[in-house]
PDB file of C-alpha atoms and ligand atoms in Angstrom:
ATOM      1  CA  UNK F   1    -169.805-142.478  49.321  1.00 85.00           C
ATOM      2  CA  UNK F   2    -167.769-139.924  47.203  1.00 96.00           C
ATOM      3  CA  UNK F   3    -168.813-141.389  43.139  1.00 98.00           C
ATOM      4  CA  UNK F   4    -166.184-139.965  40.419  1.00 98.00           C
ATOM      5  CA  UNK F   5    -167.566-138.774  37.417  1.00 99.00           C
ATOM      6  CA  UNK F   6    -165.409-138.807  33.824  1.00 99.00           C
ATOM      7  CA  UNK F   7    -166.305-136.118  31.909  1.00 99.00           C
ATOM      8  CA  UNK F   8    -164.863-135.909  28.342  1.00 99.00           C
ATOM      9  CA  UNK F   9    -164.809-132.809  26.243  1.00 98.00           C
ATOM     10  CA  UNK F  10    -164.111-131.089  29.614  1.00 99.00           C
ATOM     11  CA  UNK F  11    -161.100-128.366  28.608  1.00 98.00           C
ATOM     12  CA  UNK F  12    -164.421-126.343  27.366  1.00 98.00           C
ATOM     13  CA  UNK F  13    -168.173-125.342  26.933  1.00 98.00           C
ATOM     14  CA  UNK F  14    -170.872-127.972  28.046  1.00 99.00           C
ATOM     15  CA  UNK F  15    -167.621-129.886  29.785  1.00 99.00           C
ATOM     16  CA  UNK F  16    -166.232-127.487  31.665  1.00 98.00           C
ATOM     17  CA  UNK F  17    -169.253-126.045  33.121  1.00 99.00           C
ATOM     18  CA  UNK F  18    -170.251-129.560  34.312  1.00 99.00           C
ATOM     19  CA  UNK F  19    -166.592-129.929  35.587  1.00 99.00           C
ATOM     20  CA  UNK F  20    -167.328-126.705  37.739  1.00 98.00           C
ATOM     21  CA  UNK F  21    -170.977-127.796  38.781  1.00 98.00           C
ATOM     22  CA  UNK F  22    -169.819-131.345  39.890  1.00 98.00           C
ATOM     23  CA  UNK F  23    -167.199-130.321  41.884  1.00 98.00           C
ATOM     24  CA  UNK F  24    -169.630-128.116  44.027  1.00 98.00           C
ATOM     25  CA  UNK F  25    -171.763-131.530  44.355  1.00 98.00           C
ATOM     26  CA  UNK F  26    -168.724-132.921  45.616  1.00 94.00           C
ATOM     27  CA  UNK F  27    -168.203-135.692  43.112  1.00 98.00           C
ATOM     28  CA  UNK F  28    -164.481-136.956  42.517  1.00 98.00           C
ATOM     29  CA  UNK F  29    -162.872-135.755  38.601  1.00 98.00           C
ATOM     30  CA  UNK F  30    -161.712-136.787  35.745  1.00 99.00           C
ATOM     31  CA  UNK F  31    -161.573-134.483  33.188  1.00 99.00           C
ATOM     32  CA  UNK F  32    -160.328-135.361  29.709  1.00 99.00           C
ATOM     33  CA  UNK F  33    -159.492-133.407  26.611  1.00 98.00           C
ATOM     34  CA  UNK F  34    -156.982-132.778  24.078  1.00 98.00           C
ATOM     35  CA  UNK F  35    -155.572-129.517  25.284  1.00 98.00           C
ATOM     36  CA  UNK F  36    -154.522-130.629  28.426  1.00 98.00           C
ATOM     37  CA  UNK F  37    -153.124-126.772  29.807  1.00 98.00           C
ATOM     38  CA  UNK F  38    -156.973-126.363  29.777  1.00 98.00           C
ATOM     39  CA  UNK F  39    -157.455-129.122  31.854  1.00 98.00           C
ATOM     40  CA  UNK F  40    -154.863-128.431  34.416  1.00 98.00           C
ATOM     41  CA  UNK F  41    -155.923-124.962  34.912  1.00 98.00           C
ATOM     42  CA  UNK F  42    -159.850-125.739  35.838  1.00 98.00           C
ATOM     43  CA  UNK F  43    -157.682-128.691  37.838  1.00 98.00           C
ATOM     44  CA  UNK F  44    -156.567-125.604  39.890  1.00 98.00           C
ATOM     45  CA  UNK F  45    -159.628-123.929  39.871  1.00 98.00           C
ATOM     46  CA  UNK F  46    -161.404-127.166  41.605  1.00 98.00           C
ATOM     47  CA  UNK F  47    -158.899-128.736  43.193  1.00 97.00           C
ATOM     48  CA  UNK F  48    -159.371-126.910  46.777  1.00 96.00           C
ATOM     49  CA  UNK F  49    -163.217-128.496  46.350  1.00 98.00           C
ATOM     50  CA  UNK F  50    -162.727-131.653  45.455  1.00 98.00           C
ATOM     51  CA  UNK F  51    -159.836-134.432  44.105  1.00 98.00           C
ATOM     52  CA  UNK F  52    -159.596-134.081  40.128  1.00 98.00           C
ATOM     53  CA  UNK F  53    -157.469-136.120  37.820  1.00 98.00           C
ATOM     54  CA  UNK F  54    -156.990-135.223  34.203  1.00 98.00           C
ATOM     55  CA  UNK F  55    -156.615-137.358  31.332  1.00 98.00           C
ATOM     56  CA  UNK F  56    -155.502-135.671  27.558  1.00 98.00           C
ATOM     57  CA  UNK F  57    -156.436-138.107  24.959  1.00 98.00           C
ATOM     58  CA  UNK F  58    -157.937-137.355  21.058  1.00 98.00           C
ATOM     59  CA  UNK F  59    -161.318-139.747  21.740  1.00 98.00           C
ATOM     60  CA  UNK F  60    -160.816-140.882  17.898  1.00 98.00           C
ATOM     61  CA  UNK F  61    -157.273-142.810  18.754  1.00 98.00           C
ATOM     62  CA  UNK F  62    -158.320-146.184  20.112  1.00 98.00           C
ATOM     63  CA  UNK F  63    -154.782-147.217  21.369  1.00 98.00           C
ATOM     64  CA  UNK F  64    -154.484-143.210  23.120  1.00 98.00           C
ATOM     65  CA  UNK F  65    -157.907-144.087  24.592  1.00 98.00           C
ATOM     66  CA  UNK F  66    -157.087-147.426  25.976  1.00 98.00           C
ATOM     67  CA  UNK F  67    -153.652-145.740  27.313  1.00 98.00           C
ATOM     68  CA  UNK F  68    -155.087-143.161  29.677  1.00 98.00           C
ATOM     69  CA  UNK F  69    -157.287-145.566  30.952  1.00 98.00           C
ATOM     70  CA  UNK F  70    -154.943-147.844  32.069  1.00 98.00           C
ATOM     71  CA  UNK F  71    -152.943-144.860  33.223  1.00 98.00           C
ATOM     72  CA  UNK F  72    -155.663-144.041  36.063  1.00 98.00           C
ATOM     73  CA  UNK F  73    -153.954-143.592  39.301  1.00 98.00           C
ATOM     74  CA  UNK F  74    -155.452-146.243  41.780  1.00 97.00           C
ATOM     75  CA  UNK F  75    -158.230-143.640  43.322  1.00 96.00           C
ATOM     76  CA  UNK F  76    -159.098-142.518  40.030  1.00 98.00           C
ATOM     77  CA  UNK F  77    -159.863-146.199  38.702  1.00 98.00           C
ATOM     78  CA  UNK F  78    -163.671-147.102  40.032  1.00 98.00           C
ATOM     79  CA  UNK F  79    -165.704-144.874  37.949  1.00 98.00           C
ATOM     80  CA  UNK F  80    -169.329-143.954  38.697  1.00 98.00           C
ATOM     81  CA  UNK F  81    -170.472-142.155  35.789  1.00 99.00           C
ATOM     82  CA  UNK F  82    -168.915-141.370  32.413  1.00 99.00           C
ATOM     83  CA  UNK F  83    -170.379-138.610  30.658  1.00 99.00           C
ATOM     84  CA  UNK F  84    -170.006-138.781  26.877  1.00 99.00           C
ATOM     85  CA  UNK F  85    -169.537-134.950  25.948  1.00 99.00           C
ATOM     86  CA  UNK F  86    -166.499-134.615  23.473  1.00 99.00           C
ATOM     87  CA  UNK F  87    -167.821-133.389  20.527  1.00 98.00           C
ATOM     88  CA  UNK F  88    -167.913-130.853  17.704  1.00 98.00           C
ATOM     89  CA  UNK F  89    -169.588-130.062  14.372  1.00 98.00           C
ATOM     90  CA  UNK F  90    -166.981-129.197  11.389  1.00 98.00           C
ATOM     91  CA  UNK F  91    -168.534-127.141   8.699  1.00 98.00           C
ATOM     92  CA  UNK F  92    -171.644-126.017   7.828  1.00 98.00           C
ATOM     93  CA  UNK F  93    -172.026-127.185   3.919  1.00 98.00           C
ATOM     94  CA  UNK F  94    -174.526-128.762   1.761  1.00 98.00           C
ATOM     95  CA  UNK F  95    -173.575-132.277   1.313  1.00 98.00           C
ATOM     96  CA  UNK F  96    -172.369-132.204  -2.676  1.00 98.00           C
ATOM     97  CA  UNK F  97    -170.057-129.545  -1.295  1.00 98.00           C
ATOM     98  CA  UNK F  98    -168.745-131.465   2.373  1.00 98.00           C
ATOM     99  CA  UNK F  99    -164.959-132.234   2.630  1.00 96.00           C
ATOM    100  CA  UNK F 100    -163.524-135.629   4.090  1.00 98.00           C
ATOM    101  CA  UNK F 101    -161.966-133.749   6.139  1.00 98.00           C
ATOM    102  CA  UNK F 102    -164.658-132.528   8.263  1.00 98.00           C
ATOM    103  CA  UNK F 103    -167.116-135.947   7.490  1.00 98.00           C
ATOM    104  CA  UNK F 104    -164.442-138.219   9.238  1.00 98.00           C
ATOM    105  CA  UNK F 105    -163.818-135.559  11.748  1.00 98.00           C
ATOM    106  CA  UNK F 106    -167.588-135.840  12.915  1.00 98.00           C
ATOM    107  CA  UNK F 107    -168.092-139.078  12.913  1.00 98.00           C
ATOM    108  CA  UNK F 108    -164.986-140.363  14.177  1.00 98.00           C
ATOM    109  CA  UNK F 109    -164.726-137.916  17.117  1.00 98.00           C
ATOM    110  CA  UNK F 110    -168.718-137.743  17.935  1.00 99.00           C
ATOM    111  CA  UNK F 111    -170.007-141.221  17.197  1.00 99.00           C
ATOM    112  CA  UNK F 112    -166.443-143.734  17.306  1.00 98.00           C
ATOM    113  CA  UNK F 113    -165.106-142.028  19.936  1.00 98.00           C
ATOM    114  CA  UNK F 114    -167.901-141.749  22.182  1.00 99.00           C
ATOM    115  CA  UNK F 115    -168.069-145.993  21.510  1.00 99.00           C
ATOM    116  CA  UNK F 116    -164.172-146.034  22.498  1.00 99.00           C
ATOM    117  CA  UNK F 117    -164.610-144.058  25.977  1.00 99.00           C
ATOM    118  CA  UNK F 118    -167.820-146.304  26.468  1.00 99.00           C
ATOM    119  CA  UNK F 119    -166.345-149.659  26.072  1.00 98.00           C
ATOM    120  CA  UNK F 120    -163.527-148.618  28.438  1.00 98.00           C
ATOM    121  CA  UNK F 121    -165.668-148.089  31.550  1.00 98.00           C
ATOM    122  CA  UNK F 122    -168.507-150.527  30.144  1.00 99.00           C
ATOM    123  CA  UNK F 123    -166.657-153.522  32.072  1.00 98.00           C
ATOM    124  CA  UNK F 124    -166.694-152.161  35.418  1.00 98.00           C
ATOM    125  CA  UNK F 125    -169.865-151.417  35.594  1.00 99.00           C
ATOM    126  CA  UNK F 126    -171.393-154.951  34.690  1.00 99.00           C
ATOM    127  CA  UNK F 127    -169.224-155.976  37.199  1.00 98.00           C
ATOM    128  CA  UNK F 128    -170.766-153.838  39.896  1.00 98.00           C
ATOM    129  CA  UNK F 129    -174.102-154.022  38.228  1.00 98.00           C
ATOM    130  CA  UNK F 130    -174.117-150.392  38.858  1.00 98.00           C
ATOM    131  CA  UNK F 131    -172.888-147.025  36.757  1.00 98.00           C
ATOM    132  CA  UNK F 132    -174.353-144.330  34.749  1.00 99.00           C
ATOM    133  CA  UNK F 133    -173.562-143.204  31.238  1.00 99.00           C
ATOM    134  CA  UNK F 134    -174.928-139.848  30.268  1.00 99.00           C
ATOM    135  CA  UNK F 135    -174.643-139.257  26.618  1.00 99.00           C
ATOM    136  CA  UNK F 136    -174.860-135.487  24.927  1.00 99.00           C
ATOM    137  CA  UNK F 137    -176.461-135.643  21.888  1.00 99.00           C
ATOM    138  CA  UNK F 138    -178.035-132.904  19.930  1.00 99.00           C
ATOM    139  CA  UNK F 139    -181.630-131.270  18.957  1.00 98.00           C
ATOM    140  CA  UNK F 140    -179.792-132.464  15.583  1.00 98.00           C
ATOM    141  CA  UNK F 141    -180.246-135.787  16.657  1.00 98.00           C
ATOM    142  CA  UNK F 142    -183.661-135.313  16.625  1.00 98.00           C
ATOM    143  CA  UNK F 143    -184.374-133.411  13.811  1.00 98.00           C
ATOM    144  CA  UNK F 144    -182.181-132.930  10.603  1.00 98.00           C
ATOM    145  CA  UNK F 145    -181.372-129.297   9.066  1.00 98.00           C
ATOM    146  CA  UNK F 146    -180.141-127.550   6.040  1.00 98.00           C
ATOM    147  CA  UNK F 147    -176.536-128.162   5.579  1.00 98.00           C
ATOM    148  CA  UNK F 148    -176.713-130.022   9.022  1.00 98.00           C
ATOM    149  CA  UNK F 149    -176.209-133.406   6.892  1.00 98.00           C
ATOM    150  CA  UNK F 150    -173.482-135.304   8.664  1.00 98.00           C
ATOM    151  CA  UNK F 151    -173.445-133.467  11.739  1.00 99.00           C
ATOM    152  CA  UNK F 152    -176.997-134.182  11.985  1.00 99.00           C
ATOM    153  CA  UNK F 153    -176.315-137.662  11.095  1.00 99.00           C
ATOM    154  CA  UNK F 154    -173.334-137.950  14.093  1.00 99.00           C
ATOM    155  CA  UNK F 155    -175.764-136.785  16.262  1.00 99.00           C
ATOM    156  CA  UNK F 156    -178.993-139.177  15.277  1.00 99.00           C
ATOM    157  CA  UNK F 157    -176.008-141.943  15.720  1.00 99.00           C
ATOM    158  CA  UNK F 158    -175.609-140.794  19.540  1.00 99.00           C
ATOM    159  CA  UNK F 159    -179.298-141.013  20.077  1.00 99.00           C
ATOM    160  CA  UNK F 160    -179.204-144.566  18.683  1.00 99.00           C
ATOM    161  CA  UNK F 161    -176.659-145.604  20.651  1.00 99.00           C
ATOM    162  CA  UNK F 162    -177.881-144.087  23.544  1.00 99.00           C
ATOM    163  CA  UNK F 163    -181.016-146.245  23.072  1.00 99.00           C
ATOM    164  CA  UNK F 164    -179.009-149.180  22.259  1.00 99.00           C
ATOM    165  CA  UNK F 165    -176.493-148.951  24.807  1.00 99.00           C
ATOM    166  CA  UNK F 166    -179.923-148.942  27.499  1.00 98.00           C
ATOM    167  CA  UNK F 167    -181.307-151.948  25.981  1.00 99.00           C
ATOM    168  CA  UNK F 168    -178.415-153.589  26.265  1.00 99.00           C
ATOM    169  CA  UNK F 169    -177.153-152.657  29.615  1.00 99.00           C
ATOM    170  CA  UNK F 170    -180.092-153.022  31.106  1.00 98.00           C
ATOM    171  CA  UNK F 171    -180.159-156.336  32.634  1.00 98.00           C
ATOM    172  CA  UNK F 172    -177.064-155.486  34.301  1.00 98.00           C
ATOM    173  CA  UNK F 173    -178.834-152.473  36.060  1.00 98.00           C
ATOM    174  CA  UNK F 174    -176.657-150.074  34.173  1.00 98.00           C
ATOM    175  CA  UNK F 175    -178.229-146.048  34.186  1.00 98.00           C
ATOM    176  CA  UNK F 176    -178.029-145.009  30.633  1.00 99.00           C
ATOM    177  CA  UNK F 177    -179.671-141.955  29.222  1.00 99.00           C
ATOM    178  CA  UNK F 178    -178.905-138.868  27.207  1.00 99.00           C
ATOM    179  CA  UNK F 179    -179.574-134.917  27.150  1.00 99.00           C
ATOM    180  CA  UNK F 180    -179.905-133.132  23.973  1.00 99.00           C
ATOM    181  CA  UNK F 181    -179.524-129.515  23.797  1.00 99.00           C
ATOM    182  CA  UNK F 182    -180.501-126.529  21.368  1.00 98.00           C
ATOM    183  CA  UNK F 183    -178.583-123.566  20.563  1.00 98.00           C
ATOM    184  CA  UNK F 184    -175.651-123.055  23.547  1.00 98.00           C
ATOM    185  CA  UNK F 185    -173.407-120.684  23.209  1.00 98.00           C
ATOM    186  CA  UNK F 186    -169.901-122.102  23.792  1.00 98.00           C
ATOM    187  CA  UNK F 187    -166.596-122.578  21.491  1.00 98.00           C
ATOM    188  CA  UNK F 188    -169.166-124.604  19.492  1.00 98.00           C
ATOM    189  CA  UNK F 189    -169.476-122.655  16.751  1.00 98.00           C
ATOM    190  CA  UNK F 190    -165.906-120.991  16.799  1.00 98.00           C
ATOM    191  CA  UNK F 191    -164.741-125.336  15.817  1.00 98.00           C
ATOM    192  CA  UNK F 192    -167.624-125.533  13.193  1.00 98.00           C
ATOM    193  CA  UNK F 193    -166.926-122.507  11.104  1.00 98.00           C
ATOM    194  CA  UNK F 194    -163.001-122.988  11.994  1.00 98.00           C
ATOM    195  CA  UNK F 195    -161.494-120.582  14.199  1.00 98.00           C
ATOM    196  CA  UNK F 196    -163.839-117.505  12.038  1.00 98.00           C
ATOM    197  CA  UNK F 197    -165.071-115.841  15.198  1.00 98.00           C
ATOM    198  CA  UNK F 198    -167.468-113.054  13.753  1.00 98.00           C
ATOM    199  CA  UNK F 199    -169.543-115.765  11.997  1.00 98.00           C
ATOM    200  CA  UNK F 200    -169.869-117.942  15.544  1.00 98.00           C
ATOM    201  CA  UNK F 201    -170.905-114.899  17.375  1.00 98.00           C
ATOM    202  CA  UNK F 202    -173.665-114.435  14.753  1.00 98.00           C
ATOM    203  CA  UNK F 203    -175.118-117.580  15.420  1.00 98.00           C
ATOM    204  CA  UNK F 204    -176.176-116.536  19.117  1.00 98.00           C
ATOM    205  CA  UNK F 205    -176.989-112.711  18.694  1.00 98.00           C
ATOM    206  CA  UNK F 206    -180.421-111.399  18.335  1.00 98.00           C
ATOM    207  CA  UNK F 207    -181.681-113.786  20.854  1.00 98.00           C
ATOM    208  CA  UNK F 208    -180.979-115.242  24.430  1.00 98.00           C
ATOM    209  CA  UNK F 209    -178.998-118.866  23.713  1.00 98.00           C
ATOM    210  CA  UNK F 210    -178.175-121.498  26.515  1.00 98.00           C
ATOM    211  CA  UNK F 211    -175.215-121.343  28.212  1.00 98.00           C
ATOM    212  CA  UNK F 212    -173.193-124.323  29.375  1.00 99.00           C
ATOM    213  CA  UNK F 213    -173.951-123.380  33.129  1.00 98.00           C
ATOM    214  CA  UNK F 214    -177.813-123.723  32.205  1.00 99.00           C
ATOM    215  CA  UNK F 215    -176.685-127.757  30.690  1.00 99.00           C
ATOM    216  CA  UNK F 216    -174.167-128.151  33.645  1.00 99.00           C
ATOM    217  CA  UNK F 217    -177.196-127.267  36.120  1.00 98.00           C
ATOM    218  CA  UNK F 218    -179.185-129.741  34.528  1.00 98.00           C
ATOM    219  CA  UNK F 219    -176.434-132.715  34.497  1.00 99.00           C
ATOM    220  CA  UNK F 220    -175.839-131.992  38.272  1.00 98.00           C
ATOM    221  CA  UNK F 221    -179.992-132.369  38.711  1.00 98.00           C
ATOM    222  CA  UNK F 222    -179.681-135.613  36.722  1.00 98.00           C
ATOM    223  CA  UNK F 223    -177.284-137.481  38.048  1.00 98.00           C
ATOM    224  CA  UNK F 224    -178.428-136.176  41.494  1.00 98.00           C
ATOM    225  CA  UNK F 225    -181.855-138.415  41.254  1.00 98.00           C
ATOM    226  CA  UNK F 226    -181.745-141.548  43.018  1.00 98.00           C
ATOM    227  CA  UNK F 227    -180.373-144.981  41.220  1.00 98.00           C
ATOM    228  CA  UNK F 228    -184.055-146.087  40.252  1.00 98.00           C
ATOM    229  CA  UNK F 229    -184.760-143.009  38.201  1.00 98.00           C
ATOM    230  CA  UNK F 230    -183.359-142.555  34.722  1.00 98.00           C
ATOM    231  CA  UNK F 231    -183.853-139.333  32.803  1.00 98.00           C
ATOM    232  CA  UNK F 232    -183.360-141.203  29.742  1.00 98.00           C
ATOM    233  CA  UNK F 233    -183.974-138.555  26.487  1.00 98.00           C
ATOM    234  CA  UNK F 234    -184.256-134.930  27.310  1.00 98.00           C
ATOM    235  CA  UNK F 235    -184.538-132.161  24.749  1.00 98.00           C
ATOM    236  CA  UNK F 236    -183.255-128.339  26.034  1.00 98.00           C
ATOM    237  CA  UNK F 237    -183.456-125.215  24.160  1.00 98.00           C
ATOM    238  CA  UNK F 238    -183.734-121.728  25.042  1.00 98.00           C
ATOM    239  CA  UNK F 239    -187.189-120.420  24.919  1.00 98.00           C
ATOM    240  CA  UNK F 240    -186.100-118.081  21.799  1.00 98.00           C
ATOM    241  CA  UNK F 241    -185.588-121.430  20.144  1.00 98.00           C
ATOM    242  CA  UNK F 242    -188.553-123.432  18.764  1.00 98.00           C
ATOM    243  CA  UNK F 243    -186.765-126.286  16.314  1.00 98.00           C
ATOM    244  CA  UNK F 244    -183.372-126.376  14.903  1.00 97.00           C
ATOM    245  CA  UNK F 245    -184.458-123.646  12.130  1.00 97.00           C
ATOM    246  CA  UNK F 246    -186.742-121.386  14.169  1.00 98.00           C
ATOM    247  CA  UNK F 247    -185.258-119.078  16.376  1.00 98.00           C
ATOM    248  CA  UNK F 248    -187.382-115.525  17.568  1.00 98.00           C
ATOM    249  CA  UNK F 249    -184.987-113.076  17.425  1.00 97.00           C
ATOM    250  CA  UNK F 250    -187.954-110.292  17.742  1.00 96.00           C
ATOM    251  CA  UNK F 251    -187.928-109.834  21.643  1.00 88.00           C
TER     252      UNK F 251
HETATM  253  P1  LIG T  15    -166.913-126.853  22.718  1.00 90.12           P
HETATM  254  O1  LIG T  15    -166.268-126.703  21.388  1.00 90.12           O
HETATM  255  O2  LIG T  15    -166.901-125.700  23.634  1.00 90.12           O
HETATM  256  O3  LIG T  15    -166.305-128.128  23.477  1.00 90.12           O
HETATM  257  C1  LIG T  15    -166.032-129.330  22.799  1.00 90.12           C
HETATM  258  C2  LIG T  15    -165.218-130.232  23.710  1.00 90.12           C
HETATM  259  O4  LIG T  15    -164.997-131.491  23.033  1.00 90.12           O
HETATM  260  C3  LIG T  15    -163.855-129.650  24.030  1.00 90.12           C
HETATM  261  O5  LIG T  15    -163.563-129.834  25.397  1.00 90.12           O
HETATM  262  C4  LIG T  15    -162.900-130.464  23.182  1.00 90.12           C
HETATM  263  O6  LIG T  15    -161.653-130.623  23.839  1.00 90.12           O
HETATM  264  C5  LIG T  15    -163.617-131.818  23.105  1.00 90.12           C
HETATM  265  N1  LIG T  15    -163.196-132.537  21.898  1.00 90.12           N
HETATM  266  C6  LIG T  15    -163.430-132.207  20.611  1.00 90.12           C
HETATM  267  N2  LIG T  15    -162.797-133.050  19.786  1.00 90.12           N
HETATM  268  C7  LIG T  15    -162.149-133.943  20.575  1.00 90.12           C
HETATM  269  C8  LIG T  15    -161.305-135.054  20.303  1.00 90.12           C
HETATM  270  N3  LIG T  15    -160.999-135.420  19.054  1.00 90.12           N
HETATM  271  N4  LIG T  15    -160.800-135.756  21.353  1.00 90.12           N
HETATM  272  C9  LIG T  15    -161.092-135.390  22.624  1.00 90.12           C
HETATM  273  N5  LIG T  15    -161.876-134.351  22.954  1.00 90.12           N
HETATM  274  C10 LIG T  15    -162.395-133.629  21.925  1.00 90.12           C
HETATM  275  O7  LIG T  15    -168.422-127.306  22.412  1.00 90.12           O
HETATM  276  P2  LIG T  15    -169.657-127.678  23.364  1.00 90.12           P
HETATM  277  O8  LIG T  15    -169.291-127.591  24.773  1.00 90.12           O
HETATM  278  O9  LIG T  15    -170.809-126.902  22.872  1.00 90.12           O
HETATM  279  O10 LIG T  15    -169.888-129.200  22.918  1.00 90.12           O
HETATM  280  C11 LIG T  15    -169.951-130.267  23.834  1.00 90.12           C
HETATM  281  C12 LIG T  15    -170.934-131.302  23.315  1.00 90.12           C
HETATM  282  O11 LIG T  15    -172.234-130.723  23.253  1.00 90.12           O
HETATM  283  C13 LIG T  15    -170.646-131.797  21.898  1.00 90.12           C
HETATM  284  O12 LIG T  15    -170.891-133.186  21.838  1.00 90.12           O
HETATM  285  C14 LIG T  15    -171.653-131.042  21.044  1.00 90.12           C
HETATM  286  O13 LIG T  15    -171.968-131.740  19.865  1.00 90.12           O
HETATM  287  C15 LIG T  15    -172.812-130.982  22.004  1.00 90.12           C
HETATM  288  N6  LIG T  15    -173.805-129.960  21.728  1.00 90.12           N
HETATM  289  C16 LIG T  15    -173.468-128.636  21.643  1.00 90.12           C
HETATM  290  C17 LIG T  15    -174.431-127.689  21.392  1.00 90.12           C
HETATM  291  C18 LIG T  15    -174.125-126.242  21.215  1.00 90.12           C
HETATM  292  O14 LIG T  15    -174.947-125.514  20.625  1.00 90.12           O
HETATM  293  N7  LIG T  15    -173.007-125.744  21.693  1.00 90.12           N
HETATM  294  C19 LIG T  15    -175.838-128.081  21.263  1.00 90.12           C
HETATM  295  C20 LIG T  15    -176.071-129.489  21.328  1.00 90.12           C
HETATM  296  C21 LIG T  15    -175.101-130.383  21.583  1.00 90.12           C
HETATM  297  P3  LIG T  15    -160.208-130.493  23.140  1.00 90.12           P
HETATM  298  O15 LIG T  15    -160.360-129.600  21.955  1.00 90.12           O
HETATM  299  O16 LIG T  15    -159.328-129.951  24.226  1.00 90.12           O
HETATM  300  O17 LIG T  15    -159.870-131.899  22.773  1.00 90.12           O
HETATM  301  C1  LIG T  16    -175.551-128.088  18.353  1.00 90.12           C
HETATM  302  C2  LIG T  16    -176.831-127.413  18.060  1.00 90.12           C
HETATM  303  O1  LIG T  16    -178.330-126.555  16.160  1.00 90.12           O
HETATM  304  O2  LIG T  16    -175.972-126.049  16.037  1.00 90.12           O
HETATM  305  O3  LIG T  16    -175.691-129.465  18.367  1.00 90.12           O
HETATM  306  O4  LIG T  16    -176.739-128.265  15.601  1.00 90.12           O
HETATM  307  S1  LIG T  16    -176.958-127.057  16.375  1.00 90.12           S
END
């Protein structure tokens, strides 16, 4: 049967690419995101493939959340698999120099808002004793890096939960598990360093970065396993990339 995957953070990057993989698995949309005349134009682009829905909702609003939920048009309500990808870093500073700004930005968009999505689809699947949640976290949830601080520290919070969130679930046969990629080169960077293209572009020259497609690819070989396998913590980087702070840029 045709399962519908809810991707958030979907208008771009990691998102979208997995938005345009899935579709060619032939798994059912929902694609959420703020800007929703991003959403509705990769709704064109996939909508000869397969049935998409889209949802535009700021993941740190609780009562917005909880709105376009119960807003899901009747096919759209059984979800299969949520995949937790909304997310950004904001600045680049050591922490005596950080802003509020940008601290409550991280970890109210990354870490609250990925529990708000969550504990909307939680519900149904205890009740079917079957779903999948796929959480993105970060090689800077692994490891923390100079001027990474709360970034680093929004991230390490996703890999918690992601454990947590398996323990839990895991008497009610609930798939939980997360991927956590290295260096991709996406609008990433453009949101950290705040709309200052030339310094984002630096941060993938000299080398050969990821590209969403190459996480997208791997989300699509995921959740194409059968029910009694869990990939449950997977690292990605390019092969330029050795650890958050090592990159060869010599080839
Ligand atoms: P992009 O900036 O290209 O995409 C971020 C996505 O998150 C957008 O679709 C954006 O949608 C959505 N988003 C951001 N803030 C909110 C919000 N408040 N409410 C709802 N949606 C929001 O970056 P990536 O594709 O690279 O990032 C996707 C995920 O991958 C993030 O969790 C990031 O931390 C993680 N990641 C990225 C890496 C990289 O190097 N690029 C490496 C490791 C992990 P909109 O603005 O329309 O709301
Ligand atoms: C994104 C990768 O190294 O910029 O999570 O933090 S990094």
């Amino acid at each position: 049967m045709k399962q519908t995957v809810l991707i958030t953070g979907a208008s771009s990057g990691i998102g979208r690419a997995t938005a345009q993989a899935l579709a060619q698995k032939n798994f059912r949309l929902i694609l959420c995101g703020r800007r929703m005349e991003r959403l509705e134009a990769l709704q064109s682009e996939l909508e000869g493939i397969t049935e998409v829905h889209c949802l535009s909702f700021d993941v740190r609003d609780r009562e917005a959340v909880e709105a376009a939920f119960s807003s899901l048009p009747e096919g759209f309500k059984q979800i299969d698999v949520l995949i937790n990808n909304a997310g950004n870093a904001h600045g680049l500073d050591p922490i005596q120099a950080g802003n509020y700004e940008d601290w409550d930005a991280m970890l109210d968009i990354n870490v609250k808002g990925l529990l708000y999505v969550s504990k909307e689809v939680i519900p149904q699947f205890i009740e079917r004793k079957k779903g999948h949640i796929l959480n993105i976290g970060s090689t800077a949830g692994k490891e923390v890096y100079p001027n990474g601080n709360v970034y680093c520290a929004s991230k390490h919070a996703v890999d918690a939960l992601n454990q947590g969130m398996r323990i839990d679930l895991n008497k009610h046969n609930i798939r939980v598990g997360a991927i956590h990629p290295g260096l991709v080169e996406t609008e990433f960077s453009e949101v950290r360093f705040k709309g200052d293209t030339e310094r984002a572009a630096k941060v993938y020259q000299g080398y050969r970065p990821l590209q969403a497609a190459d996480i997208a690819d791997i989300i699509a070989f995921v959740l194409s396993r059968p029910y009694h396998v869990n990939i449950a913590d997977l690292m990605v980087m390019s092969t330029d990339q050795a650890s958050s702070t090592i990159v060869n840029k010599s080839n």
